[in-house]
């Protein structure tokens, strides 16, 4: 598909004029969901497709969607808030009541043989319970349609994705699917409904449902079955089955449905396999699969469920977004509008896998990066986006540092040298002696010398040095260091010149002010190009934070909220020790997720309809960056130092609460540690499996605690106001502290309460003034 169309879809706003929602959208009897029209995904790890769970609660694929109805006459279901099984597993649940009857949905996806390349199947169970004190007849219906209404000027159904789309090369945007055909024939058979002789969904035949091709037939006649060609619209529900369940008070019945992502002919063995597939068996195996994945990596335990559930669910979302195609593992961003590969996204995903302990998964993803190296040596996955050069080398170098995989380093090193040759040529031919002028198309939205591309290039050079030294290539390492030093000096000279006119703020381009903040926020993380407290870093933090709305970063000159862009600042603040800023931003980030912990990208207007339009969630980049951020808040490397507890929430530091991290990979080896809080302080236990000891072990002290005493392995440690330096072999640390006066009550629940109160106040003003 054309890039121009993607940009049109994703940058169009859903609110051309001021609009707000009634605050009653946020019900006290439901988990908070920031999005007014949330979307979710069902899929399997490494599967090529994923099913969209629509804002209404339907199953949507590139071939159509399965709808649900209740009532008599049937009314389409529309349930906004959904949750995940156990809080984090890819099993969507939602419920509502109608006329005293509760309808509880459980949905998940699986392949029938457990192989990700096999056809994806969706399983749905609806548990229907009479909650009243009188007998009730509960009416429930299922149908299909091609798409929903399209209220946008590009013709795609609201909160849906473009389909079908065939990539020219692996990694480009793709969507399996079909175009609507007004000449399709529709037909019921035994326990399934077909469109053009392809099975759309299977339904339960006991109790016996009423079947209709469309909701209404002429003169209310009973339909005559057989293949029917009917003049319908893409939005018309077809293939309706309707159940009337007589329920006594407290009685519950369950209905099961199955729907293939891609309809298949009845001649295929898939029909019998799907018919025989037991809901409970596949649900059990699906849950067991994901629990096994979680058990293999880092585990973070915190006394705040939203923080931990988002951490776990984020791993699921990123793994579902990865495709296995032949021998390739292609890390996409999501299964919907971003079903594509980009170096800039995938580099962050790989880093997340590595710091989470999934080195094999990271390595599989990295093997696909080499396909994006051009003949001239540059790494480029999208025209003009020269940050891919540094992102690739960073991902390579950091993977080696965590794994010490010598074979991997040897494999990628020739491409690193080839990339270095491109960098030398590019710099020497550029008048500023930096990364050349380019038009990246999005993010910074400028034409010029992009600041972030240069930060990334220096980051890449740092990691090229790591690889050269690891392989004993001392002459290359010396050459890379020399290039780094010259490049760094040159860039600092340009930044000093520009920031004289900006009060220290680093702009997106080296030509001066203009454009959107993006890579200019990367001076400290992922590699320290500038010292964390350098005046330019401080000024840039202040300038970008001044653009925050609803507690997070904005984009396109403040027009939209931008979710994961915020974390460029948050990671810098972690390193700087700006603890309260970090915690406030953590909760602001969590505030802007769904009840299924899905993050978004941008296109939501501040204090408006909370609707991302066509820029669907979950967004993989938010998921990957969130997991890395939370890990770094608890354990991170800084050169040859290992830092623990860089940022803790006051919600976690209360008597009787526990913070624990296990199987945490670091550059120095695996680390396990926990903090148990008691009335007068805390006990920290550490169990390190270092393969190379850090030069320093730093424990950061909570900014809201007054620490009066510290004892490491029964030896008193000098207490600094902000941190402790411990012997690297420390096993036990005893802390004595007390809460500082006027400490803010920071927590996710408080962040939600404050937001809801502010939204209500603004809504009342909106009613009075209209804006």
PDB file of N, CA and C in Angstrom, residues 297-332:
ATOM      1  N   UNK A 297      10.927 -15.496  31.254  1.00  0.00           N
ATOM      2  CA  UNK A 297      11.603 -14.203  31.241  1.00  0.00           C
ATOM      3  C   UNK A 297      11.583 -13.515  32.593  1.00  0.00           C
ATOM      4  N   UNK A 298      11.935 -12.273  32.578  1.00  0.00           N
ATOM      5  CA  UNK A 298      11.965 -11.463  33.798  1.00  0.00           C
ATOM      6  C   UNK A 298      10.585 -11.433  34.440  1.00  0.00           C
ATOM      7  N   UNK A 299      10.562 -11.423  35.752  1.00  0.00           N
ATOM      8  CA  UNK A 299       9.303 -11.289  36.474  1.00  0.00           C
ATOM      9  C   UNK A 299       9.408 -10.089  37.399  1.00  0.00           C
ATOM     10  N   UNK A 300       8.427  -9.207  37.324  1.00  0.00           N
ATOM     11  CA  UNK A 300       8.377  -8.035  38.190  1.00  0.00           C
ATOM     12  C   UNK A 300       7.099  -8.104  39.003  1.00  0.00           C
ATOM     13  N   UNK A 301       7.259  -8.046  40.310  1.00  0.00           N
ATOM     14  CA  UNK A 301       6.117  -8.090  41.219  1.00  0.00           C
ATOM     15  C   UNK A 301       6.062  -6.779  41.982  1.00  0.00           C
ATOM     16  N   UNK A 302       4.933  -6.089  41.875  1.00  0.00           N
ATOM     17  CA  UNK A 302       4.736  -4.805  42.552  1.00  0.00           C
ATOM     18  C   UNK A 302       3.354  -4.793  43.197  1.00  0.00           C
ATOM     19  N   UNK A 303       3.190  -4.055  44.273  1.00  0.00           N
ATOM     20  CA  UNK A 303       1.888  -4.019  44.943  1.00  0.00           C
ATOM     21  C   UNK A 303       0.904  -3.048  44.295  1.00  0.00           C
ATOM     22  N   UNK A 304       0.856  -3.043  42.966  1.00  0.00           N
ATOM     23  CA  UNK A 304      -0.092  -2.218  42.217  1.00  0.00           C
ATOM     24  C   UNK A 304      -0.405  -2.958  40.924  1.00  0.00           C
ATOM     25  N   UNK A 305      -1.595  -3.537  40.864  1.00  0.00           N
ATOM     26  CA  UNK A 305      -1.906  -4.503  39.813  1.00  0.00           C
ATOM     27  C   UNK A 305      -1.872  -3.903  38.422  1.00  0.00           C
ATOM     28  N   UNK A 306      -2.346  -2.680  38.259  1.00  0.00           N
ATOM     29  CA  UNK A 306      -2.381  -2.059  36.937  1.00  0.00           C
ATOM     30  C   UNK A 306      -0.977  -1.967  36.346  1.00  0.00           C
ATOM     31  N   UNK A 307       0.001  -1.634  37.168  1.00  0.00           N
ATOM     32  CA  UNK A 307       1.375  -1.493  36.695  1.00  0.00           C
ATOM     33  C   UNK A 307       1.901  -2.833  36.190  1.00  0.00           C
ATOM     34  N   UNK A 308       1.646  -3.893  36.940  1.00  0.00           N
ATOM     35  CA  UNK A 308       2.163  -5.221  36.588  1.00  0.00           C
ATOM     36  C   UNK A 308       1.379  -5.830  35.427  1.00  0.00           C
ATOM     37  N   UNK A 309       0.061  -5.688  35.439  1.00  0.00           N
ATOM     38  CA  UNK A 309      -0.737  -6.258  34.354  1.00  0.00           C
ATOM     39  C   UNK A 309      -0.391  -5.615  33.014  1.00  0.00           C
ATOM     40  N   UNK A 310      -0.134  -4.312  33.023  1.00  0.00           N
ATOM     41  CA  UNK A 310       0.260  -3.643  31.783  1.00  0.00           C
ATOM     42  C   UNK A 310       1.611  -4.153  31.317  1.00  0.00           C
ATOM     43  N   UNK A 311       2.515  -4.408  32.247  1.00  0.00           N
ATOM     44  CA  UNK A 311       3.830  -4.965  31.924  1.00  0.00           C
ATOM     45  C   UNK A 311       3.678  -6.317  31.223  1.00  0.00           C
ATOM     46  N   UNK A 312       2.831  -7.175  31.749  1.00  0.00           N
ATOM     47  CA  UNK A 312       2.658  -8.512  31.173  1.00  0.00           C
ATOM     48  C   UNK A 312       1.885  -8.460  29.854  1.00  0.00           C
ATOM     49  N   UNK A 313       0.783  -7.729  29.840  1.00  0.00           N
ATOM     50  CA  UNK A 313      -0.021  -7.654  28.616  1.00  0.00           C
ATOM     51  C   UNK A 313       0.779  -7.064  27.466  1.00  0.00           C
ATOM     52  N   UNK A 314       1.684  -6.142  27.775  1.00  0.00           N
ATOM     53  CA  UNK A 314       2.489  -5.518  26.725  1.00  0.00           C
ATOM     54  C   UNK A 314       3.356  -6.541  26.013  1.00  0.00           C
ATOM     55  N   UNK A 315       3.880  -7.514  26.736  1.00  0.00           N
ATOM     56  CA  UNK A 315       4.670  -8.575  26.089  1.00  0.00           C
ATOM     57  C   UNK A 315       3.796  -9.367  25.127  1.00  0.00           C
ATOM     58  N   UNK A 316       2.582  -9.668  25.527  1.00  0.00           N
ATOM     59  CA  UNK A 316       1.658 -10.403  24.665  1.00  0.00           C
ATOM     60  C   UNK A 316       1.396  -9.629  23.381  1.00  0.00           C
ATOM     61  N   UNK A 317       1.121  -8.333  23.508  1.00  0.00           N
ATOM     62  CA  UNK A 317       0.786  -7.536  22.329  1.00  0.00           C
ATOM     63  C   UNK A 317       1.940  -7.500  21.330  1.00  0.00           C
ATOM     64  N   UNK A 318       3.159  -7.401  21.826  1.00  0.00           N
ATOM     65  CA  UNK A 318       4.303  -7.329  20.918  1.00  0.00           C
ATOM     66  C   UNK A 318       4.550  -8.683  20.248  1.00  0.00           C
ATOM     67  N   UNK A 319       4.371  -9.766  20.981  1.00  0.00           N
ATOM     68  CA  UNK A 319       4.588 -11.094  20.396  1.00  0.00           C
ATOM     69  C   UNK A 319       3.502 -11.443  19.382  1.00  0.00           C
ATOM     70  N   UNK A 320       2.268 -11.020  19.623  1.00  0.00           N
ATOM     71  CA  UNK A 320       1.214 -11.234  18.629  1.00  0.00           C
ATOM     72  C   UNK A 320       1.507 -10.432  17.366  1.00  0.00           C
ATOM     73  N   UNK A 321       2.145  -9.279  17.521  1.00  0.00           N
ATOM     74  CA  UNK A 321       2.459  -8.428  16.366  1.00  0.00           C
ATOM     75  C   UNK A 321       3.625  -8.968  15.541  1.00  0.00           C
ATOM     76  N   UNK A 322       4.329  -9.979  16.036  1.00  0.00           N
ATOM     77  CA  UNK A 322       5.443 -10.555  15.279  1.00  0.00           C
ATOM     78  C   UNK A 322       4.921 -11.646  14.352  1.00  0.00           C
ATOM     79  N   UNK A 323       5.418 -11.652  13.104  1.00  0.00           N
ATOM     80  CA  UNK A 323       5.001 -12.639  12.108  1.00  0.00           C
ATOM     81  C   UNK A 323       6.124 -13.621  11.813  1.00  0.00           C
ATOM     82  N   UNK A 324       5.779 -14.886  11.733  1.00  0.00           N
ATOM     83  CA  UNK A 324       6.710 -15.891  11.231  1.00  0.00           C
ATOM     84  C   UNK A 324       6.291 -16.240   9.815  1.00  0.00           C
ATOM     85  N   UNK A 325       7.135 -15.873   8.866  1.00  0.00           N
ATOM     86  CA  UNK A 325       6.853 -16.121   7.446  1.00  0.00           C
ATOM     87  C   UNK A 325       8.033 -16.886   6.873  1.00  0.00           C
ATOM     88  N   UNK A 326       7.837 -18.165   6.626  1.00  0.00           N
ATOM     89  CA  UNK A 326       8.947 -18.999   6.196  1.00  0.00           C
ATOM     90  C   UNK A 326       9.984 -19.076   7.301  1.00  0.00           C
ATOM     91  N   UNK A 327      11.216 -18.738   6.957  1.00  0.00           N
ATOM     92  CA  UNK A 327      12.297 -18.772   7.947  1.00  0.00           C
ATOM     93  C   UNK A 327      12.472 -17.428   8.645  1.00  0.00           C
ATOM     94  N   UNK A 328      11.662 -16.459   8.300  1.00  0.00           N
ATOM     95  CA  UNK A 328      11.831 -15.106   8.825  1.00  0.00           C
ATOM     96  C   UNK A 328      10.885 -14.820   9.991  1.00  0.00           C
ATOM     97  N   UNK A 329      11.404 -14.108  10.981  1.00  0.00           N
ATOM     98  CA  UNK A 329      10.606 -13.583  12.077  1.00  0.00           C
ATOM     99  C   UNK A 329      10.584 -12.063  11.920  1.00  0.00           C
ATOM    100  N   UNK A 330       9.414 -11.529  11.599  1.00  0.00           N
ATOM    101  CA  UNK A 330       9.291 -10.126  11.215  1.00  0.00           C
ATOM    102  C   UNK A 330       8.505  -9.392  12.301  1.00  0.00           C
ATOM    103  N   UNK A 331       9.184  -8.488  12.986  1.00  0.00           N
ATOM    104  CA  UNK A 331       8.540  -7.763  14.072  1.00  0.00           C
ATOM    105  C   UNK A 331       7.741  -6.595  13.528  1.00  0.00           C
ATOM    106  N   UNK A 332       6.433  -6.737  13.562  1.00  0.00           N
ATOM    107  CA  UNK A 332       5.534  -5.661  13.160  1.00  0.00           C
ATOM    108  C   UNK A 332       5.169  -4.829  14.386  1.00  0.00           C
TER     109      UNK A 332
END
